[in-house]
Amino acid sequence: MADGTAGGMARGRVVAVTGAGRGLGRAHALAFAAEGAMVVVNDLDVGREGEPGTGAGAGGAGGPAARVVAEIRARGGEAVAHGGDIATAQGAASLVDRALDAFGRLDTLVNNAGFLRDRMLVNLAEDDWDAVVRVHLKGHFLPLKHAAAYWRAEAKAGRRVAARVVNTSSGAGLAGSVGQGCYSAAKAGVLGLTLVAAAEMGRYGVQVNAVAPAARTRMTQEVFARTMAAPGEGKFDAMAPENVSPLVVWLGSDASAGVTGRVFEAEGGRITVMEGWHPGPTADRGARWTPAEAGEAAAGLLAAARPPYPVYGAQAAP
């Protein structure tokens, strides 16, 4: 970009980022633009729990998406705003159309939009469950579906496709999190969707990966305020959302060629490749077990298995 900080890893790519008005999405949009990408900044302008936001309008002047677009343009980059609800078919389709109308194509999709409604299971209303699963899981599926349809059509028309999708999961999706049953279930679903999409879309030149970030955003600021002190002046801010964006930019660029169907944790200066479910100890008697025999076998297998990763917020067993 014009401020002299531009790189080139994403130069010429068209990138759509959902939920990009604040937090991680904003950081991703700015980072892609700094690396030369043309960015579609999606944001619906809602609050932490999905309630109406500033009243400025999702994609309108003064709204969060428009402010990020202005930031990018002020630094010499190219960006447009999109205010559609990506958890609807119309909103997701219009996100792809916005990229095509503004820049002529779409190369990278970063699914990031979401909000929280934290409740213990016995206090979790059905409407809360539906709202969180809708924005996180359906809000990943629909943009992915419409972008994938575009890329498949491009590939079938004989045009080269080097598309990238970066989905946003969470440590809650990997390990579970007390008080976040709906969020954990949705984010675990994102991981399953990522694996399937990577397997299905590879033949068309599409790579699909997921990140599980830990950063200070509107969704997490209360947690981090309780557990972490703010860094001193000049010190590295390990919880800044900008720490996650370099990995997302790499995954969304040509430089990540050959990487697909993988999940990464990203926090501060740490990047971890997550290895997921793998078969552990097993027993096969070649015939049906009795309940007592099955229990005895299971107990022996558990004794030989690694203990499960602890659920976030769970108290240790007495």
Coordinates of C-alpha atoms in Angstrom, one line a residue, residues 14-216:
V14 CA -9.3 -10.6 -4.5
V15 CA -10.2 -11.5 -0.9
A16 CA -13.5 -11.5 0.8
V17 CA -13.5 -11.4 4.6
T18 CA -16.7 -11.9 6.6
G19 CA -17.2 -10.1 9.9
A20 CA -14.4 -7.8 9.0
G21 CA -15.7 -4.6 10.6
R22 CA -13.9 -5.2 13.9
G23 CA -11.5 -7.6 15.7
L24 CA -9.9 -10.5 13.9
G25 CA -11.8 -9.8 10.6
R26 CA -10.6 -6.2 10.5
A27 CA -7.1 -7.3 11.2
H28 CA -7.3 -9.9 8.4
A29 CA -8.7 -7.4 5.9
L30 CA -6.0 -4.8 6.7
A31 CA -3.2 -7.5 6.5
F32 CA -4.4 -8.7 3.1
A33 CA -4.5 -5.2 1.8
A34 CA -1.0 -4.5 3.1
E35 CA 0.1 -7.5 1.0
G36 CA -1.5 -6.2 -2.1
A37 CA -4.9 -7.8 -2.1
M38 CA -8.2 -6.2 -3.2
V39 CA -10.6 -6.7 -0.3
V40 CA -14.3 -7.1 0.1
V41 CA -15.1 -6.1 3.7
N42 CA -18.2 -7.8 4.9
D43 CA -19.9 -6.8 8.2
L44 CA -23.5 -6.9 9.3
D45 CA -22.9 -4.4 12.2
V46 CA -24.3 -6.3 15.2
G47 CA -23.3 -6.4 18.8
R48 CA -21.5 -9.1 20.8
E49 CA -24.6 -11.3 21.1
G50 CA -26.0 -10.5 17.6
E51 CA -28.1 -7.5 18.7
P52 CA -28.4 -4.5 16.4
G53 CA -25.2 -2.5 16.4
T54 CA -24.3 1.1 15.9
G55 CA -27.4 1.9 13.7
A56 CA -25.1 3.2 11.0
G57 CA -26.1 0.3 8.7
A58 CA -24.2 -2.8 7.8
G59 CA -22.5 -1.6 4.7
G60 CA -23.5 2.1 4.9
A61 CA -21.4 5.1 5.5
G62 CA -20.2 5.3 9.0
G63 CA -20.7 1.6 9.6
P64 CA -17.8 -0.7 10.6
A65 CA -17.3 -2.2 7.1
A66 CA -17.2 1.3 5.6
R67 CA -14.6 2.4 8.2
V68 CA -12.3 -0.5 7.4
V69 CA -12.7 0.2 3.7
A70 CA -11.7 3.8 4.4
E71 CA -8.6 2.7 6.4
I72 CA -7.5 0.5 3.5
R73 CA -8.0 3.2 1.0
A74 CA -6.2 5.8 3.1
R75 CA -3.2 3.5 3.0
G76 CA -3.4 3.3 -0.8
G77 CA -5.2 -0.1 -1.0
E78 CA -8.4 -1.2 -2.8
A79 CA -11.5 -2.3 -0.9
V80 CA -15.3 -2.2 -1.0
A81 CA -17.9 -2.8 1.7
H82 CA -20.5 -5.5 1.8
G83 CA -23.3 -5.4 4.3
G84 CA -25.2 -8.6 3.6
D85 CA -26.1 -11.3 6.1
I86 CA -23.9 -14.2 5.0
A87 CA -26.0 -16.7 6.9
T88 CA -28.7 -16.3 4.3
A89 CA -28.5 -17.6 0.7
Q90 CA -29.0 -14.1 -0.7
G91 CA -26.4 -12.5 1.5
A92 CA -23.8 -15.2 0.8
A93 CA -24.4 -15.1 -3.0
S94 CA -24.3 -11.3 -3.0
L95 CA -20.8 -11.4 -1.2
V96 CA -19.4 -13.3 -4.2
D97 CA -21.3 -11.0 -6.6
R98 CA -19.8 -8.0 -4.8
A99 CA -16.3 -9.3 -5.5
L100 CA -17.0 -10.1 -9.1
D101 CA -18.7 -6.7 -9.7
A102 CA -16.0 -4.7 -8.0
F103 CA -12.8 -6.6 -9.0
G104 CA -13.8 -9.2 -11.7
R105 CA -13.1 -12.3 -9.7
L106 CA -12.8 -13.9 -6.2
D107 CA -9.6 -15.7 -5.2
T108 CA -9.8 -16.1 -1.4
L109 CA -12.7 -16.4 1.1
V110 CA -12.0 -15.9 4.8
N111 CA -15.0 -17.0 6.9
N112 CA -14.8 -15.2 10.2
A113 CA -18.2 -13.7 11.2
G114 CA -19.8 -14.7 14.5
F115 CA -21.0 -13.7 17.9
L116 CA -21.5 -15.3 21.3
R117 CA -24.4 -16.2 23.6
D118 CA -22.6 -17.8 26.5
R119 CA -24.9 -19.8 28.8
M120 CA -24.5 -23.0 30.8
L121 CA -26.5 -25.8 29.1
V122 CA -29.4 -25.8 31.5
N123 CA -29.8 -22.1 30.9
L124 CA -29.3 -22.2 27.2
A125 CA -32.4 -21.2 25.3
E126 CA -33.3 -22.9 22.0
D127 CA -33.2 -19.4 20.3
D128 CA -29.6 -18.9 21.6
W129 CA -28.5 -22.2 20.2
D130 CA -30.1 -21.5 16.8
A131 CA -28.7 -18.0 16.6
V132 CA -25.1 -19.1 17.3
V133 CA -25.1 -22.2 15.2
R134 CA -26.7 -20.1 12.4
V135 CA -24.0 -17.4 12.3
H136 CA -21.0 -19.6 12.9
L137 CA -21.8 -22.8 11.0
K138 CA -24.4 -21.8 8.4
G139 CA -22.5 -18.5 8.0
H140 CA -19.5 -20.6 7.0
F141 CA -21.4 -23.1 4.8
L142 CA -23.3 -20.6 2.6
P143 CA -20.4 -18.3 1.6
L144 CA -18.3 -21.4 1.0
K145 CA -21.1 -23.0 -1.1
H146 CA -21.5 -20.0 -3.4
A147 CA -17.7 -19.3 -3.7
A148 CA -17.2 -23.0 -4.5
A149 CA -19.8 -22.9 -7.2
Y150 CA -18.1 -20.0 -8.8
W151 CA -14.7 -21.7 -8.7
R152 CA -16.0 -25.0 -10.0
A153 CA -17.6 -23.1 -13.0
E154 CA -14.3 -21.4 -13.6
A155 CA -12.4 -24.7 -13.5
K156 CA -14.9 -26.4 -15.8
A157 CA -14.6 -23.4 -18.3
G158 CA -10.8 -24.2 -18.5
R159 CA -9.6 -21.2 -16.5
R160 CA -6.9 -21.7 -13.9
V161 CA -8.2 -21.7 -10.3
A162 CA -5.9 -21.2 -7.3
A163 CA -8.5 -20.5 -4.7
R164 CA -8.2 -20.4 -1.0
V165 CA -10.7 -20.7 1.9
V166 CA -9.7 -20.0 5.5
N167 CA -12.4 -21.0 8.0
T168 CA -12.4 -19.8 11.6
S169 CA -12.8 -22.4 14.3
S170 CA -11.8 -22.0 18.0
G171 CA -10.1 -23.8 20.8
A172 CA -13.7 -24.3 22.0
G173 CA -14.4 -26.3 18.8
L174 CA -11.2 -28.4 19.4
A175 CA -11.6 -29.1 23.1
G176 CA -15.0 -27.7 24.3
S177 CA -15.5 -24.8 26.6
V178 CA -17.7 -24.6 29.7
G179 CA -20.6 -22.2 29.3
Q180 CA -20.2 -22.3 25.5
G181 CA -22.1 -25.4 24.4
C182 CA -23.6 -23.8 21.3
Y183 CA -20.4 -22.0 20.3
S184 CA -18.3 -25.2 20.8
A185 CA -20.7 -27.3 18.8
A186 CA -20.7 -24.8 15.9
K187 CA -16.9 -24.4 15.9
A188 CA -16.5 -28.2 15.9
G189 CA -18.9 -28.3 13.0
V190 CA -16.7 -25.8 11.1
L191 CA -13.8 -28.3 11.4
G192 CA -15.8 -31.1 9.9
L193 CA -17.0 -28.8 7.1
T194 CA -13.4 -27.7 6.4
L195 CA -12.3 -31.4 6.0
V196 CA -15.1 -32.2 3.6
A197 CA -14.7 -29.1 1.6
A198 CA -11.0 -29.7 1.2
A199 CA -11.7 -33.2 -0.1
E200 CA -14.5 -32.2 -2.4
M201 CA -13.0 -29.0 -3.9
G202 CA -9.4 -30.0 -4.4
R203 CA -10.0 -31.2 -8.0
Y204 CA -11.1 -27.7 -8.9
G205 CA -8.0 -25.9 -7.5
V206 CA -9.5 -24.9 -4.2
Q207 CA -7.6 -25.3 -0.9
V208 CA -9.6 -25.2 2.4
N209 CA -8.0 -24.8 5.8
A210 CA -9.1 -23.7 9.3
V211 CA -7.5 -21.6 12.0
A212 CA -8.4 -21.7 15.7
P213 CA -7.3 -18.2 16.9
A214 CA -6.9 -16.9 20.4
A215 CA -7.0 -13.1 20.5
R216 CA -8.6 -10.2 22.2

